[in-house]
Amino acid sequence: MRKISTLLVAVASASALAACGSSADLSSDGGNGGGNTAAPADLRFVTVVKLTGVGWFNRMETGVKEFATETGIDATQTGADDAGPEKQVKIIQDLIPQRPTAIAVVPNSPESLEGVLKRARDAGIKVVTHEASDQKNTDADIEAFDNTAYGAHMMDELAKCMGESGKYANFVGHLTAKTHMEWAAGAQARAQEKFKGVTRVADPIESQENTGVAYDRTKELLTRNPDIKGIIGSAATDVAGIGRAVQEAGLQDKVCVMGTSIPSVSEKYFADGSIDKIFFWDPAVAGKAMLKIARLLAEGKQVEEGTNLGLPGYESLKRFPGNATTFHGNAWIDVDKSNAAEYKF
Amino acid sequence: MTGVRTVAGVALRNAHVTRLVALTLLLVVVFSALAPRVFPTALNFQSIAYSVPEIGLLALAMALTMITGGIDLSVVATANLAALTTAGLYIAAGGETATSPLLLVAFCAAALLVGMACGAVNGLLVSRVRVSPILATLATMQIFNGIAILWTDGEAQYGFPDTFLWLGDATIAYVPVAFLIFIGAALLIWHIVSRTGLGTRIVLVGANPVAARYSGVDERGVLMRTYLISGLLAGIAGIVIAAKSTSASPDYGGSYVLLAIVIAVLGGTDPFGGRGSVAGVVLAAIALQVLASGFNIMRLSPFLYQIAQGLILLVVMVVELRRGRLLERLRGLLTGRPG
Amino acid sequence: MRLSRLRGENNEGLLAGLIILLVLMMGVVEPGFLGPATLTNVVRSLLVDLTFALGMLVVIISGGIDVSFTAIAIFSGYGVIVLMNDLGADGTVWPFALAALAGAVLGGLNAAMVAGLRLPTLIVTLGTQGIVRGALIAFVGSQYLSNLPTGLESLARSDLFAVTTGGGTARMTLLALPVAVLCVLVALLLRSTMLGRSIYAIGGDVESARRVGIRVGRVQTFVYLFAGALAGFGGLMHVTLSRQANPYDLVGSELDVIAAVVIGGASIFGGRGSVLGTVLGVTLIAVINNSLVLLGVPSAWQRLAVGLLVLLGVGLQALGQGRRKSPPILAEVRS
């Protein structure tokens, strides 16, 4: 009897917490959504990134803050302390009662967020995503570029460096990292179409987003394929591990190392050619792009083919074929030792 | 009159549960004061209620195994496997068009069976092969996770019909269905632990395994059943996760293992075995999700929350388990006599 | 009789045999594998884990388990680099001493909880892991540092010796030396000192050890301080060898180290374990991990493989022990 009473007390308190408060709040009247031109100061945008504290997203935060200063909109960035999907879900879940005008998300796992993003949209919040070209529950997804075209561009540069012949390998963060896999597929398709002398030695290799793993795997690659001429990295720290391995093997001049990275991670390997070139898109600009789109949506406007966001690389958005809500710009940046000093992140 | 006295009596005799209720209310009050426009709203509490069930179920599974003096580190991996089972079955049955309630029941049952199968593996290792539960479940965690990744090529699985998603999305009288599932499961476990012979034996095996053995308690059977139930709970958690996220993924919930342990300990479970309270675990789950939401709403650094989680774990353990010894040591320090 | 001696107290012989078998198999699949480059690569890739494993070995022998070592390691390693950068200091030896000291201090938190308050080791170390890691990123820094102080950078590129063959140069890193010395020291500690014997005794049965007069609290304090120091040392070694300091590193890779120690024959029920077994366990896992690309096997199999190996290792151990422990009266009761 005692125990039942205790449990009932517990359950009652719990349910009370779950259901209390004025029920009027539960309507999906967002207050800020819809087609009215609210003053900037009334708008609130929250950017939710994959992982907080790392260089890439610190740079994105710079862009978010610039946007806030330029427009007067309350724009902030938040993120969890690890790249696990469940923490991002909780952050977004906890944002819903705060009724921001829009949430801009860079998902760790787009699929895991579908549920909570749907709830957010049901509550009248606009959702913009980045690096999530298949996200269903989004009002607009913006990619810096078409992943296949980006992969092809990397292959153009790699093949040039390799003299258009030889073997290469391609690292990805995880085999589940869709974006990385699309880059790799784009590169391989380009090689098969245009650079028939360039062949890939293996399927994409996982670095597990860990520079040490990239390093170890590269050493094995070099042992197994002593005549390899090119290696592409996908996660930002891949090329650092790859370059280090190539440097230690003394093969800087023989192996072309390129990949997606940021200057601060790779520049120390440019000097002796351990890393030949890196590619990236400026996360600050991408962050601003998301927010500009959020503003358009908040004002009741649409994002169309050809929309100009007024940002470098995003002057004429293209829609992805077959997907009405995914757009991309043309915003990749090539960096090698000649221009690394221009980028301070 | 008698009613009031009974409630007060209940509250006094279950001091731990009362403390947890007080803690939860305190947190609600503090955060409501700090964020008055956002925190004390129905939508916020509903949000919190959405996030409690999956971790609450995992914490119940964890607590049950801890009562026997063991632990189950593989609960999250098991939940993911169960979630992937429902996903795989639904995709094979046609995905979003497979709305028949019969399929819903069948596929959920399949998920529960998978959960119990994983529990059985753990149970066998702990009860028959006599492997330490820490190592056994650490290994099975890796193995189940590896199986999930290989099964899906690491990709999350989509394709649930509305009938299934209803479990994760719908509300009844503003209370999320998933939360009701959690409470239902908690009631079931409470019944098992407090009202059945199995429950008594579970507590006995945890409290004093040697005495239990010499009293003729079938320790192996008890342990096996404990891990089976833990697997079942993990399976339910998997269903809730899949329904809420509308997807199943092999890598979801990595941070939940530690959180489940914190909730179990906060809820009054003695990690050395022999003591635990279902009501405590339920309240602790709610309290910690309230805390997490509060941190999110206050835009505090997630690393501060990580520190807070670790501190809570240590402080609760010290207070609950070693209050006497700690006081002794402090007295010794102050008076100069050995503690 | 001689064959079973070869097998070793903790199945070390079996492990060695397994490693040799694997290496030979790799050699068949990929002739380039059997060369000095592989040896130096494998050694380099296992140095950090081996350092951690030595600390874990001592903890497990004492009957506990520690999952906070990765957080302590990266805190110490990253923290020392940040300190050196802030002070503009440089060096090759004193940073390691400082890192070990920092690790020991952090390990003191574990020691206080486990030795002082007798709390369960897994959960205590889970708690300290969260606190240490959170504190690192919240208070010390979250930036990826790609440039280390010159002294450490050059240490990373220093060789103990180098062998040049047709396929390239195989370099054995200088840092292999301190780790080898550590192995010898820990082995001596465990086998030849009273402290070492006490650690085994506590692992076997705490109460009995207490009654024999062993100062359990002190020995346990030593164990966790020592494990912390080794973790700190290993953390700076990791940072140095990878020539970058990333505060997000290391945490998450605890299982590989625990697996290596357990596979090497140490028993979590305490009282068993050897340095040789640990070295072999670490080598086995490193050989397996390092060969994945060679065989073209997806890395998802790696998680599965390590998990299965752990089960195999502890399972064999447990079955072996179980046969000895059942008192005759229980046989009566059960029958």
Tab-separated table of N, CA, C and O in Angstrom, chain B residues 66 71 125 129-132 134-135 138-139 142-143 145-147 149-150 213-214 251 258 261 271-272 303-304 306-307 310-311 313-314 317-318 321-322 325-326 329, chain C residues 65 113 116-120 122-124 126-127 130-131 133-135 137-139 248 255 258 262 268-269 300-301 303-304 307-308 310-311 314-315 318 327 329-330:
chain	number	residue	atom	x	y	z
B	66	MET	N	21.758	-3.228	-11.886
B	66	MET	CA	22.599	-2.767	-10.790
B	66	MET	C	22.103	-3.300	-9.452
B	66	MET	O	22.888	-3.519	-8.537
B	71	ILE	N	25.815	-4.729	-13.910
B	71	ILE	CA	25.560	-3.527	-14.683
B	71	ILE	C	25.299	-3.961	-16.112
B	71	ILE	O	25.676	-5.069	-16.497
B	125	LEU	N	26.258	-14.915	-20.362
B	125	LEU	CA	27.648	-14.615	-20.042
B	125	LEU	C	27.823	-14.392	-18.555
B	125	LEU	O	28.795	-14.845	-17.954
B	129	VAL	N	28.685	-18.381	-17.822
B	129	VAL	CA	30.123	-18.338	-18.044
B	129	VAL	C	30.799	-17.576	-16.908
B	129	VAL	O	32.013	-17.613	-16.741
B	130	ARG	N	29.979	-16.869	-16.132
B	130	ARG	CA	30.492	-16.164	-14.947
B	130	ARG	C	31.503	-15.080	-15.272
B	130	ARG	O	32.473	-14.898	-14.549
B	131	VAL	N	31.243	-14.391	-16.377
B	131	VAL	CA	32.098	-13.262	-16.707
B	131	VAL	C	31.628	-12.054	-15.890
B	131	VAL	O	30.453	-11.922	-15.606
B	132	SER	N	32.547	-11.199	-15.526
B	132	SER	CA	32.163	-9.989	-14.800
B	132	SER	C	31.198	-9.170	-15.648
B	132	SER	O	31.446	-8.946	-16.828
B	134	ILE	N	30.638	-6.104	-15.944
B	134	ILE	CA	31.230	-4.929	-16.591
B	134	ILE	C	31.847	-5.320	-17.919
B	134	ILE	O	31.569	-4.732	-18.960
B	135	LEU	N	32.690	-6.357	-17.872
B	135	LEU	CA	33.368	-6.751	-19.098
B	135	LEU	C	32.419	-7.395	-20.096
B	135	LEU	O	32.497	-7.142	-21.290
B	138	LEU	N	30.406	-4.686	-21.634
B	138	LEU	CA	31.273	-3.815	-22.430
B	138	LEU	C	31.524	-4.489	-23.782
B	138	LEU	O	31.451	-3.864	-24.839
B	139	ALA	N	31.790	-5.787	-23.733
B	139	ALA	CA	32.043	-6.510	-24.971
B	139	ALA	C	30.782	-6.623	-25.817
B	139	ALA	O	30.822	-6.385	-27.024
B	142	GLN	N	29.974	-3.521	-27.730
B	142	GLN	CA	30.738	-3.409	-28.961
B	142	GLN	C	30.192	-4.339	-30.036
B	142	GLN	O	30.084	-3.987	-31.209
B	143	ILE	N	29.871	-5.549	-29.625
B	143	ILE	CA	29.436	-6.548	-30.598
B	143	ILE	C	28.090	-6.150	-31.188
B	143	ILE	O	27.894	-6.171	-32.405
B	145	ASN	N	26.817	-3.226	-31.347
B	145	ASN	CA	27.023	-2.030	-32.150
B	145	ASN	C	27.640	-2.392	-33.491
B	145	ASN	O	27.238	-1.874	-34.533
B	146	GLY	N	28.625	-3.291	-33.452
B	146	GLY	CA	29.253	-3.729	-34.693
B	146	GLY	C	28.254	-4.401	-35.618
B	146	GLY	O	28.220	-4.139	-36.819
B	147	ILE	N	27.405	-5.261	-35.038
B	147	ILE	CA	26.385	-5.928	-35.849
B	147	ILE	C	25.463	-4.892	-36.488
B	147	ILE	O	25.126	-4.965	-37.668
B	149	ILE	N	26.063	-1.795	-37.226
B	149	ILE	CA	26.733	-1.045	-38.283
B	149	ILE	C	26.864	-1.889	-39.549
B	149	ILE	O	26.637	-1.420	-40.659
B	150	LEU	N	27.224	-3.147	-39.364
B	150	LEU	CA	27.389	-3.997	-40.540
B	150	LEU	C	26.051	-4.237	-41.225
B	150	LEU	O	25.959	-4.276	-42.444
B	213	ARG	N	22.950	-17.760	-2.393
B	213	ARG	CA	23.300	-19.082	-2.906
B	213	ARG	C	23.044	-20.152	-1.863
B	213	ARG	O	22.447	-21.189	-2.126
B	214	TYR	N	23.473	-19.872	-0.637
B	214	TYR	CA	23.310	-20.873	0.411
B	214	TYR	C	21.868	-21.015	0.868
B	214	TYR	O	21.524	-21.973	1.538
B	251	ASP	N	24.182	4.369	-34.383
B	251	ASP	CA	25.053	5.141	-33.501
B	251	ASP	C	24.327	6.081	-32.574
B	251	ASP	O	24.944	6.961	-31.991
B	258	LEU	N	26.214	6.655	-19.865
B	258	LEU	CA	26.601	7.346	-18.637
B	258	LEU	C	25.389	7.986	-17.983
B	258	LEU	O	25.197	7.897	-16.766
B	261	ILE	N	23.349	5.575	-16.048
B	261	ILE	CA	23.963	5.223	-14.767
B	261	ILE	C	23.742	6.338	-13.746
B	261	ILE	O	23.397	6.086	-12.582
B	271	PRO	N	25.035	0.804	-6.441
B	271	PRO	CA	25.766	0.054	-7.464
B	271	PRO	C	26.417	-1.210	-6.943
B	271	PRO	O	26.774	-2.092	-7.721
B	272	PHE	N	26.543	-1.323	-5.630
B	272	PHE	CA	27.072	-2.575	-5.095
B	272	PHE	C	25.993	-3.644	-5.033
B	272	PHE	O	26.258	-4.792	-4.751
B	303	PHE	N	29.532	21.778	-21.983
B	303	PHE	CA	30.604	21.181	-21.208
B	303	PHE	C	30.371	21.382	-19.722
B	303	PHE	O	30.785	20.570	-18.904
B	304	LEU	N	29.688	22.478	-19.389
B	304	LEU	CA	29.318	22.663	-17.987
B	304	LEU	C	28.338	21.569	-17.585
B	304	LEU	O	28.378	21.061	-16.466
B	306	GLN	N	28.268	18.593	-18.800
B	306	GLN	CA	29.043	17.360	-18.671
B	306	GLN	C	29.679	17.307	-17.285
B	306	GLN	O	29.679	16.281	-16.609
B	307	ILE	N	30.229	18.449	-16.871
B	307	ILE	CA	30.828	18.502	-15.533
B	307	ILE	C	29.748	18.264	-14.481
B	307	ILE	O	29.924	17.504	-13.526
B	310	GLY	N	28.849	14.608	-14.104
B	310	GLY	CA	29.856	13.863	-13.354
B	310	GLY	C	29.794	14.183	-11.874
B	310	GLY	O	29.870	13.297	-11.023
B	311	LEU	N	29.637	15.470	-11.573
B	311	LEU	CA	29.568	15.880	-10.166
B	311	LEU	C	28.363	15.281	-9.472
B	311	LEU	O	28.457	14.798	-8.337
B	313	LEU	N	26.834	12.578	-10.152
B	313	LEU	CA	27.075	11.157	-9.914
B	313	LEU	C	27.918	10.955	-8.662
B	313	LEU	O	27.555	10.187	-7.756
B	314	LEU	N	29.030	11.663	-8.605
B	314	LEU	CA	29.930	11.464	-7.473
B	314	LEU	C	29.295	11.921	-6.165
B	314	LEU	O	29.333	11.205	-5.151
B	317	MET	N	26.575	9.579	-4.945
B	317	MET	CA	27.112	8.329	-4.415
B	317	MET	C	27.702	8.547	-3.031
B	317	MET	O	27.480	7.740	-2.125
B	318	VAL	N	28.445	9.626	-2.899
B	318	VAL	CA	29.055	9.882	-1.596
B	318	VAL	C	27.969	10.079	-0.544
B	318	VAL	O	28.005	9.498	0.532
B	321	LEU	N	25.826	6.619	-0.169
B	321	LEU	CA	26.491	5.390	0.263
B	321	LEU	C	27.468	5.587	1.402
B	321	LEU	O	27.684	4.701	2.203
B	322	ARG	N	28.055	6.754	1.406
B	322	ARG	CA	29.176	6.865	2.332
B	322	ARG	C	29.022	8.022	3.288
B	322	ARG	O	30.013	8.531	3.797
B	325	ARG	N	30.666	7.229	6.499
B	325	ARG	CA	32.121	7.187	6.444
B	325	ARG	C	32.705	8.576	6.204
B	325	ARG	O	33.730	8.945	6.774
B	326	LEU	N	31.996	9.344	5.347
B	326	LEU	CA	32.487	10.681	5.060
B	326	LEU	C	32.483	11.529	6.319
B	326	LEU	O	33.454	12.233	6.617
B	329	ARG	N	35.288	10.563	8.528
B	329	ARG	CA	36.576	11.080	8.074
B	329	ARG	C	36.696	12.570	8.362
B	329	ARG	O	37.762	13.041	8.764
C	65	ILE	N	38.563	-0.930	-12.126
C	65	ILE	CA	38.589	-0.601	-13.541
C	65	ILE	C	38.566	0.918	-13.658
C	65	ILE	O	38.026	1.593	-12.781
C	113	MET	N	38.060	8.881	-4.084
C	113	MET	CA	36.755	8.236	-4.093
C	113	MET	C	36.862	6.742	-3.836
C	113	MET	O	36.067	6.158	-3.102
C	116	GLY	N	39.617	6.280	-0.484
C	116	GLY	CA	39.125	6.977	0.696
C	116	GLY	C	37.687	6.645	1.027
C	116	GLY	O	37.340	6.395	2.176
C	117	LEU	N	36.839	6.649	0.038
C	117	LEU	CA	35.423	6.472	0.326
C	117	LEU	C	34.897	5.112	-0.109
C	117	LEU	O	33.706	4.846	0.026
C	118	ARG	N	35.729	4.296	-0.675
C	118	ARG	CA	35.370	2.924	-1.053
C	118	ARG	C	34.145	2.869	-1.957
C	118	ARG	O	33.258	2.056	-1.755
C	119	LEU	N	34.124	3.750	-2.945
C	119	LEU	CA	33.024	3.731	-3.898
C	119	LEU	C	33.368	2.829	-5.078
C	119	LEU	O	34.542	2.557	-5.308
C	120	PRO	N	32.368	2.349	-5.806
C	120	PRO	CA	32.650	1.420	-6.911
C	120	PRO	C	33.477	2.074	-8.006
C	120	PRO	O	33.173	3.180	-8.449
C	122	LEU	N	34.106	1.565	-11.325
C	122	LEU	CA	33.620	1.900	-12.665
C	122	LEU	C	32.871	3.214	-12.624
C	122	LEU	O	33.088	4.109	-13.438
C	123	ILE	N	31.980	3.322	-11.652
C	123	ILE	CA	31.117	4.494	-11.635
C	123	ILE	C	31.884	5.742	-11.216
C	123	ILE	O	31.644	6.823	-11.762
C	124	VAL	N	32.783	5.590	-10.285
C	124	VAL	CA	33.603	6.743	-9.905
C	124	VAL	C	34.358	7.260	-11.117
C	124	VAL	O	34.365	8.460	-11.410
C	126	LEU	N	33.706	6.837	-14.225
C	126	LEU	CA	32.792	7.431	-15.198
C	126	LEU	C	32.514	8.879	-14.817
C	126	LEU	O	32.491	9.772	-15.659
C	127	GLY	N	32.310	9.099	-13.531
C	127	GLY	CA	32.048	10.457	-13.065
C	127	GLY	C	33.237	11.371	-13.310
C	127	GLY	O	33.084	12.479	-13.849
C	130	GLY	N	33.702	12.472	-16.949
C	130	GLY	CA	32.857	13.586	-17.363
C	130	GLY	C	33.383	14.906	-16.837
C	130	GLY	O	33.476	15.899	-17.564
C	131	ILE	N	33.769	14.903	-15.573
C	131	ILE	CA	34.231	16.148	-14.968
C	131	ILE	C	35.520	16.620	-15.641
C	131	ILE	O	35.653	17.785	-16.022
C	133	ARG	N	36.864	15.849	-18.591
C	133	ARG	CA	36.716	16.243	-19.989
C	133	ARG	C	35.957	17.545	-20.113
C	133	ARG	O	36.322	18.416	-20.892
C	134	GLY	N	34.879	17.674	-19.352
C	134	GLY	CA	34.119	18.914	-19.399
C	134	GLY	C	34.992	20.091	-18.983
C	134	GLY	O	35.000	21.136	-19.625
C	135	ALA	N	35.759	19.883	-17.920
C	135	ALA	CA	36.622	20.956	-17.443
C	135	ALA	C	37.671	21.321	-18.482
C	135	ALA	O	37.996	22.495	-18.669
C	137	ILE	N	37.536	21.181	-21.801
C	137	ILE	CA	37.065	21.970	-22.928
C	137	ILE	C	36.432	23.269	-22.466
C	137	ILE	O	36.529	24.295	-23.132
C	138	ALA	N	35.826	23.254	-21.300
C	138	ALA	CA	35.196	24.488	-20.822
C	138	ALA	C	36.223	25.485	-20.313
C	138	ALA	O	36.066	26.678	-20.505
C	139	PHE	N	37.280	24.995	-19.639
C	139	PHE	CA	38.177	25.927	-18.954
C	139	PHE	C	39.582	26.010	-19.525
C	139	PHE	O	40.233	27.030	-19.388
C	248	TYR	N	39.583	17.099	-28.368
C	248	TYR	CA	38.513	16.134	-28.581
C	248	TYR	C	39.044	14.724	-28.804
C	248	TYR	O	38.285	13.789	-28.999
C	255	LEU	N	37.794	1.281	-24.737
C	255	LEU	CA	37.616	-0.167	-24.823
C	255	LEU	C	38.841	-0.866	-25.374
C	255	LEU	O	39.201	-1.941	-24.901
C	258	ILE	N	41.215	-1.406	-22.517
C	258	ILE	CA	40.708	-2.392	-21.560
C	258	ILE	C	40.761	-3.780	-22.185
C	258	ILE	O	41.166	-4.761	-21.547
C	262	VAL	N	42.742	-7.073	-20.813
C	262	VAL	CA	41.975	-8.265	-20.441
C	262	VAL	C	42.378	-9.464	-21.288
C	262	VAL	O	42.524	-10.578	-20.784
C	268	ILE	N	39.579	-9.132	-14.128
C	268	ILE	CA	38.950	-8.010	-13.452
C	268	ILE	C	38.526	-8.391	-12.051
C	268	ILE	O	38.279	-7.538	-11.205
C	269	PHE	N	38.435	-9.691	-11.806
C	269	PHE	CA	38.145	-10.114	-10.442
C	269	PHE	C	39.382	-9.938	-9.584
C	269	PHE	O	39.377	-10.203	-8.397
C	300	ALA	N	34.032	-1.403	-39.662
C	300	ALA	CA	32.965	-1.798	-38.742
C	300	ALA	C	33.269	-3.170	-38.147
C	300	ALA	O	32.891	-3.456	-37.011
C	301	TRP	N	33.972	-3.999	-38.901
C	301	TRP	CA	34.331	-5.312	-38.380
C	301	TRP	C	35.284	-5.191	-37.201
C	301	TRP	O	35.401	-6.092	-36.384
C	303	ARG	N	35.167	-3.138	-34.639
C	303	ARG	CA	34.465	-3.080	-33.355
C	303	ARG	C	34.007	-4.467	-32.944
C	303	ARG	O	34.111	-4.873	-31.802
C	304	LEU	N	33.465	-5.154	-33.930
C	304	LEU	CA	32.970	-6.506	-33.679
C	304	LEU	C	34.110	-7.394	-33.217
C	304	LEU	O	33.997	-8.136	-32.235
C	307	GLY	N	35.286	-6.662	-29.661
C	307	GLY	CA	34.305	-7.155	-28.697
C	307	GLY	C	34.374	-8.669	-28.540
C	307	GLY	O	34.370	-9.195	-27.425
C	308	LEU	N	34.448	-9.359	-29.677
C	308	LEU	CA	34.507	-10.826	-29.618
C	308	LEU	C	35.776	-11.299	-28.928
C	308	LEU	O	35.751	-12.252	-28.144
C	310	VAL	N	37.446	-9.749	-26.627
C	310	VAL	CA	37.316	-9.553	-25.177
C	310	VAL	C	36.520	-10.697	-24.567
C	310	VAL	O	36.909	-11.288	-23.564
C	311	LEU	N	35.402	-11.029	-25.224
C	311	LEU	CA	34.574	-12.110	-24.693
C	311	LEU	C	35.348	-13.412	-24.646
C	311	LEU	O	35.297	-14.152	-23.665
C	314	VAL	N	37.934	-13.144	-21.687
C	314	VAL	CA	37.379	-13.270	-20.337
C	314	VAL	C	36.620	-14.561	-20.174
C	314	VAL	O	36.573	-15.124	-19.085
C	315	GLY	N	36.000	-15.010	-21.253
C	315	GLY	CA	35.257	-16.255	-21.173
C	315	GLY	C	36.164	-17.412	-20.807
C	315	GLY	O	35.883	-18.186	-19.885
C	318	ALA	N	37.226	-17.032	-17.249
C	318	ALA	CA	36.161	-17.293	-16.279
C	318	ALA	C	35.885	-18.786	-16.174
C	318	ALA	O	35.707	-19.320	-15.084
C	327	PRO	N	32.516	-24.567	-3.818
C	327	PRO	CA	32.732	-25.359	-2.594
C	327	PRO	C	31.840	-26.607	-2.603
C	327	PRO	O	30.733	-26.574	-3.125
C	329	ILE	N	29.948	-28.049	-0.542
C	329	ILE	CA	28.606	-28.051	0.050
C	329	ILE	C	27.552	-27.618	-0.948
C	329	ILE	O	26.418	-28.083	-0.912
C	330	LEU	N	27.940	-26.709	-1.866
C	330	LEU	CA	26.969	-26.252	-2.852
C	330	LEU	C	26.591	-27.377	-3.805
C	330	LEU	O	25.462	-27.456	-4.267
